[in-house]
Amino acid sequence: NAGVTQTPKFQVLKTGQSMTLQCAQDMNHEYMSWYRQDPGMGLRLIHYSVGAGITDQGEVPNGYNVSRSTTEDFPLRLLSAAPSQTSVYFCASSYVGQENSPLHFGNGTRLTVT
Amino acid sequence: AQTVTQSQPEMSVQEAETVTLSCTYDTSESDYYLFWYKQPPSRQMILVIRQEAYKQQNATENRFSVNFQKAAKSFSLKISDSQLGDAAMYFCAYRSAWALQGAQKLVFGQGTRLTINP
């Protein structure tokens, strides 16, 4: 059982480059989300989705785009990378409507923008 | 908006001793959930314990227990008989019970790095 799979694990970008962080889950979870983790700031919500075709902004959405065309995949796009986007990114998923459903996290992507 | 504060950036404890990590939160809601997550050097996020606000009884999971003080908006984690494998970053997190469309949006604290001394 793969759970939540994030690729790549590490990435280095130059300022202005674009890239997509991939997230896939095989648990048929309706809810998927992206967080960024920065030292001294914990994890902050970037974007989230409660089902295919539905996305919404979290606390820190600027500079990031998402789409949800399937239940399984929730990619995060950086259209023009900036040094301020250097961070560790986590994808997380869970069932909707089940209060005891825990949030399952991927193993993170460490992104460095130079 | 809800906020979660962990005022201890770093803590250390001798192996086999007990340590308590502090967490306070701010909310105007009466129904919510609180969590402690562990993040070892592998970067994996591991759910340690969960507390429902409507439950007065403090949650316990083996060596991990919480002291939930709803009126004081405090949610501390106690680790008994500390083991080397407990060394990690610990995050406190809040989630509203009334999740719009089921969105499990967690609000995290800043984290506490726990070191276990052998």
CSV table of C-alpha atoms in Angstrom, one decimal:
chain,number,residue,atom,x,y,z
A,1,ASN,CA,0.0,0.0,0.0
A,2,ALA,CA,1.8,3.1,-1.3
A,3,GLY,CA,-0.2,5.7,0.6
A,4,VAL,CA,0.7,9.3,-0.4
A,5,THR,CA,3.6,9.5,-2.9
A,6,GLN,CA,5.5,12.7,-3.6
A,7,THR,CA,8.0,13.2,-6.4
A,8,PRO,CA,10.7,14.4,-6.6
A,9,LYS,CA,12.3,14.1,-3.1
A,10,PHE,CA,14.7,16.9,-3.8
A,11,GLN,CA,14.8,19.6,-6.4
A,12,VAL,CA,17.1,22.6,-7.1
A,13,LEU,CA,15.7,25.4,-9.3
A,14,LYS,CA,17.0,28.7,-10.5
A,15,THR,CA,14.9,31.9,-10.0
A,16,GLY,CA,12.3,32.2,-12.7
A,17,GLN,CA,12.2,28.5,-13.6
A,18,SER,CA,8.9,26.6,-13.4
A,19,MET,CA,8.2,23.1,-12.1
A,20,THR,CA,5.5,20.8,-10.9
A,21,LEU,CA,5.6,18.9,-7.6
A,22,GLN,CA,3.7,15.6,-8.0
A,23,CYS,CA,1.4,14.1,-5.4
A,24,ALA,CA,-0.5,10.8,-5.8
A,25,GLN,CA,-2.6,8.8,-3.4
A,26,ASP,CA,-4.0,5.3,-3.7
A,27,MET,CA,-6.5,5.4,-0.8
A,28,ASN,CA,-9.4,7.0,-2.7
A,29,HIS,CA,-9.2,10.0,-0.5
A,30,GLU,CA,-11.5,12.9,-1.5
A,31,TYR,CA,-9.5,15.5,0.4
A,32,MET,CA,-5.9,16.5,-0.7
A,33,SER,CA,-3.8,19.4,0.4
A,34,TRP,CA,-0.3,21.0,0.1
A,35,TYR,CA,1.7,22.4,3.0
A,36,ARG,CA,5.0,24.1,3.1
A,37,GLN,CA,7.3,23.8,6.1
A,38,ASP,CA,9.8,26.5,7.0
A,39,PRO,CA,12.0,26.7,10.1
A,40,GLY,CA,10.3,28.4,13.1
A,41,MET,CA,7.0,28.6,11.2
A,42,GLY,CA,5.6,25.0,11.3
A,43,LEU,CA,3.5,23.8,8.4
A,44,ARG,CA,1.3,26.3,6.5
A,45,LEU,CA,-1.5,25.3,4.1
A,46,ILE,CA,-1.0,26.4,0.5
A,47,HIS,CA,-3.9,24.9,-1.4
A,48,TYR,CA,-6.4,22.2,-0.9
A,49,SER,CA,-9.1,20.2,-2.7
A,50,VAL,CA,-12.2,18.3,-1.5
A,51,GLY,CA,-12.7,16.4,-4.7
A,52,ALA,CA,-11.9,16.3,-8.5
A,53,GLY,CA,-12.5,19.6,-10.1
A,54,ILE,CA,-12.7,21.5,-6.7
A,55,THR,CA,-9.7,23.5,-5.3
A,56,ASP,CA,-9.4,26.3,-2.9
A,57,GLN,CA,-6.7,28.5,-1.4
A,58,GLY,CA,-5.1,28.0,2.0
A,59,GLU,CA,-3.0,30.4,4.1
A,60,VAL,CA,-0.1,31.0,1.7
A,61,PRO,CA,-1.3,30.5,-1.9
A,62,ASN,CA,0.6,33.2,-3.7
A,63,GLY,CA,3.1,31.9,-6.4
A,64,TYR,CA,1.4,28.4,-6.5
A,65,ASN,CA,-1.2,26.9,-8.7
A,66,VAL,CA,-3.1,23.6,-8.3
A,67,SER,CA,-5.6,21.5,-10.2
A,68,ARG,CA,-7.5,18.3,-9.5
A,69,SER,CA,-8.5,16.4,-12.6
A,70,THR,CA,-8.6,13.0,-10.9
A,71,THR,CA,-9.2,11.8,-7.4
A,72,GLU,CA,-5.7,10.3,-7.2
A,73,ASP,CA,-3.5,13.2,-8.2
A,74,PHE,CA,-3.0,16.8,-6.9
A,75,PRO,CA,0.0,18.5,-8.5
A,76,LEU,CA,1.4,21.8,-7.2
A,77,ARG,CA,2.8,24.1,-9.9
A,78,LEU,CA,5.4,26.9,-9.4
A,79,LEU,CA,5.2,29.1,-12.5
A,80,SER,CA,8.2,31.3,-11.7
A,81,ALA,CA,10.2,30.1,-8.8
A,82,ALA,CA,11.5,32.6,-6.3
A,83,PRO,CA,14.1,32.2,-3.4
A,84,SER,CA,11.2,32.7,-0.9
A,85,GLN,CA,9.8,29.4,-2.2
A,86,THR,CA,12.7,27.5,-0.8
A,87,SER,CA,11.1,25.1,1.6
A,88,VAL,CA,10.0,21.5,2.3
A,89,TYR,CA,6.6,20.7,0.7
A,90,PHE,CA,4.2,18.1,2.0
A,91,CYS,CA,1.2,16.7,0.4
A,92,ALA,CA,-1.5,15.2,2.7
A,93,SER,CA,-4.8,13.5,2.1
A,94,SER,CA,-7.8,12.1,3.9
A,95,TYR,CA,-11.4,11.0,3.6
A,96,VAL,CA,-14.2,13.6,3.6
A,97,GLY,CA,-17.1,13.3,6.1
A,98,GLN,CA,-15.3,10.9,8.4
A,99,GLU,CA,-14.3,12.7,11.5
A,100,ASN,CA,-11.9,10.0,12.6
A,101,SER,CA,-10.1,9.9,9.3
A,102,PRO,CA,-6.5,10.9,10.0
A,103,LEU,CA,-4.5,13.1,7.6
A,104,HIS,CA,-2.0,11.0,5.7
A,105,PHE,CA,1.2,12.8,4.7
A,106,GLY,CA,3.7,12.1,1.9
A,107,ASN,CA,7.4,12.1,2.7
A,108,GLY,CA,8.0,15.6,1.5
A,109,THR,CA,9.9,17.4,-1.3
A,110,ARG,CA,12.9,19.6,-0.4
A,111,LEU,CA,13.0,22.5,-2.9
A,112,THR,CA,15.8,25.0,-3.1
A,113,VAL,CA,15.5,28.0,-5.3
A,114,THR,CA,18.8,29.8,-6.1
B,1,ALA,CA,-8.5,32.8,12.5
B,2,GLN,CA,-7.1,30.1,14.8
B,3,THR,CA,-3.5,30.2,15.9
B,4,VAL,CA,-1.3,27.6,17.6
B,5,THR,CA,1.8,28.5,19.6
B,6,GLN,CA,4.6,26.3,20.8
B,7,SER,CA,6.9,28.4,22.9
B,8,GLN,CA,9.7,25.9,23.3
B,9,PRO,CA,11.8,25.8,20.2
B,10,GLU,CA,14.0,23.1,21.7
B,11,MET,CA,13.8,20.7,24.6
B,12,SER,CA,16.2,18.0,25.8
B,13,VAL,CA,15.7,15.1,28.3
B,14,GLN,CA,17.7,12.2,29.6
B,15,GLU,CA,16.7,8.8,28.4
B,16,ALA,CA,14.1,7.1,30.5
B,17,GLU,CA,12.9,10.4,32.0
B,18,THR,CA,9.7,12.2,31.4
B,19,VAL,CA,9.4,15.4,29.3
B,20,THR,CA,6.4,17.7,28.7
B,21,LEU,CA,6.0,19.8,25.5
B,22,SER,CA,3.8,22.8,25.7
B,23,CYS,CA,1.2,24.0,23.2
B,24,THR,CA,-1.4,26.8,23.5
B,25,TYR,CA,-4.0,27.8,20.9
B,26,ASP,CA,-6.4,30.5,20.2
B,27,THR,CA,-9.9,29.9,18.9
B,28,SER,CA,-13.5,31.1,19.4
B,29,GLU,CA,-14.9,27.8,18.4
B,30,SER,CA,-16.2,25.3,21.0
B,31,ASP,CA,-15.8,22.1,18.9
B,32,TYR,CA,-12.4,21.2,17.5
B,33,TYR,CA,-9.7,18.6,17.4
B,34,LEU,CA,-6.1,18.9,18.6
B,35,PHE,CA,-3.2,16.7,17.5
B,36,TRP,CA,0.5,16.1,18.2
B,37,TYR,CA,2.6,15.0,15.2
B,38,LYS,CA,6.1,13.7,15.3
B,39,GLN,CA,8.6,14.4,12.6
B,40,PRO,CA,11.9,12.4,12.8
B,41,PRO,CA,14.9,13.2,10.7
B,42,SER,CA,13.4,11.1,7.9
B,43,ARG,CA,10.9,14.0,7.5
B,44,GLN,CA,7.9,11.7,7.8
B,45,MET,CA,4.9,13.2,9.6
B,46,ILE,CA,3.6,10.7,12.2
B,47,LEU,CA,0.4,11.2,14.2
B,48,VAL,CA,1.2,10.7,17.8
B,49,ILE,CA,-2.1,11.5,19.6
B,50,ARG,CA,-5.4,13.2,19.0
B,51,GLN,CA,-7.9,14.9,21.4
B,52,GLU,CA,-11.5,15.8,20.7
B,53,ALA,CA,-12.4,19.1,22.5
B,54,TYR,CA,-15.8,17.7,23.7
B,55,LYS,CA,-14.1,14.9,25.6
B,56,GLN,CA,-13.0,15.8,29.1
B,57,GLN,CA,-10.8,12.8,29.4
B,58,ASN,CA,-7.2,13.3,28.4
B,59,ALA,CA,-6.1,11.1,25.5
B,60,THR,CA,-3.3,8.5,26.1
B,61,GLU,CA,-1.3,6.4,23.7
B,62,ASN,CA,1.1,4.1,25.4
B,63,ARG,CA,3.9,6.4,26.7
B,64,PHE,CA,2.3,9.5,25.3
B,65,SER,CA,-0.4,11.4,27.1
B,66,VAL,CA,-1.8,14.9,26.9
B,67,ASN,CA,-3.0,17.4,29.4
B,68,PHE,CA,-5.9,19.2,27.8
B,69,GLN,CA,-7.1,22.3,29.5
B,70,LYS,CA,-9.9,23.7,27.4
B,71,ALA,CA,-10.6,26.8,29.4
B,72,ALA,CA,-6.9,27.7,29.4
B,73,LYS,CA,-6.6,26.7,25.7
B,74,SER,CA,-3.6,24.5,26.5
B,75,PHE,CA,-2.7,21.1,25.1
B,76,SER,CA,0.6,19.7,26.4
B,77,LEU,CA,2.2,16.4,25.5
B,78,LYS,CA,3.9,14.3,28.1
B,79,ILE,CA,6.3,11.6,27.0
B,80,SER,CA,7.1,9.1,29.7
B,81,ASP,CA,10.2,6.8,29.8
B,82,SER,CA,11.8,8.7,27.0
B,83,GLN,CA,13.6,6.6,24.4
B,84,LEU,CA,16.2,7.5,21.8
B,85,GLY,CA,13.7,6.9,19.1
B,86,ASP,CA,11.5,9.7,20.5
B,87,ALA,CA,14.1,12.3,19.3
B,88,ALA,CA,12.3,14.4,16.6
B,89,MET,CA,10.5,17.6,15.9
B,90,TYR,CA,7.0,17.7,17.5
B,91,PHE,CA,4.2,19.7,16.1
B,92,CYS,CA,1.0,20.7,17.8
B,93,ALA,CA,-2.0,21.2,15.4
B,94,TYR,CA,-5.6,22.4,15.5
B,95,ARG,CA,-8.5,21.5,13.3
B,96,SER,CA,-12.1,22.8,13.5
B,97,ALA,CA,-14.8,20.3,13.9
B,98,TRP,CA,-16.9,22.1,11.4
B,99,ALA,CA,-14.9,21.5,8.4
B,100,LEU,CA,-16.4,23.2,5.3
B,101,GLN,CA,-17.0,20.5,2.7
B,102,GLY,CA,-14.9,18.2,4.8
B,103,ALA,CA,-11.7,20.1,4.3
B,104,GLN,CA,-9.4,18.8,7.1
B,105,LYS,CA,-7.4,22.0,7.3
B,106,LEU,CA,-4.8,21.8,10.0
B,107,VAL,CA,-3.2,24.8,11.7
B,108,PHE,CA,0.2,23.9,13.0
B,109,GLY,CA,2.4,25.4,15.7
B,110,GLN,CA,6.0,26.3,15.1
B,111,GLY,CA,7.4,23.0,16.4
B,112,THR,CA,9.6,21.8,19.3
B,113,ARG,CA,12.8,19.9,18.6
B,114,LEU,CA,13.2,17.2,21.2
B,115,THR,CA,16.7,15.7,21.9
B,116,ILE,CA,17.1,12.6,24.0
B,117,ASN,CA,20.4,12.3,25.9
B,118,PRO,CA,21.7,8.7,26.4
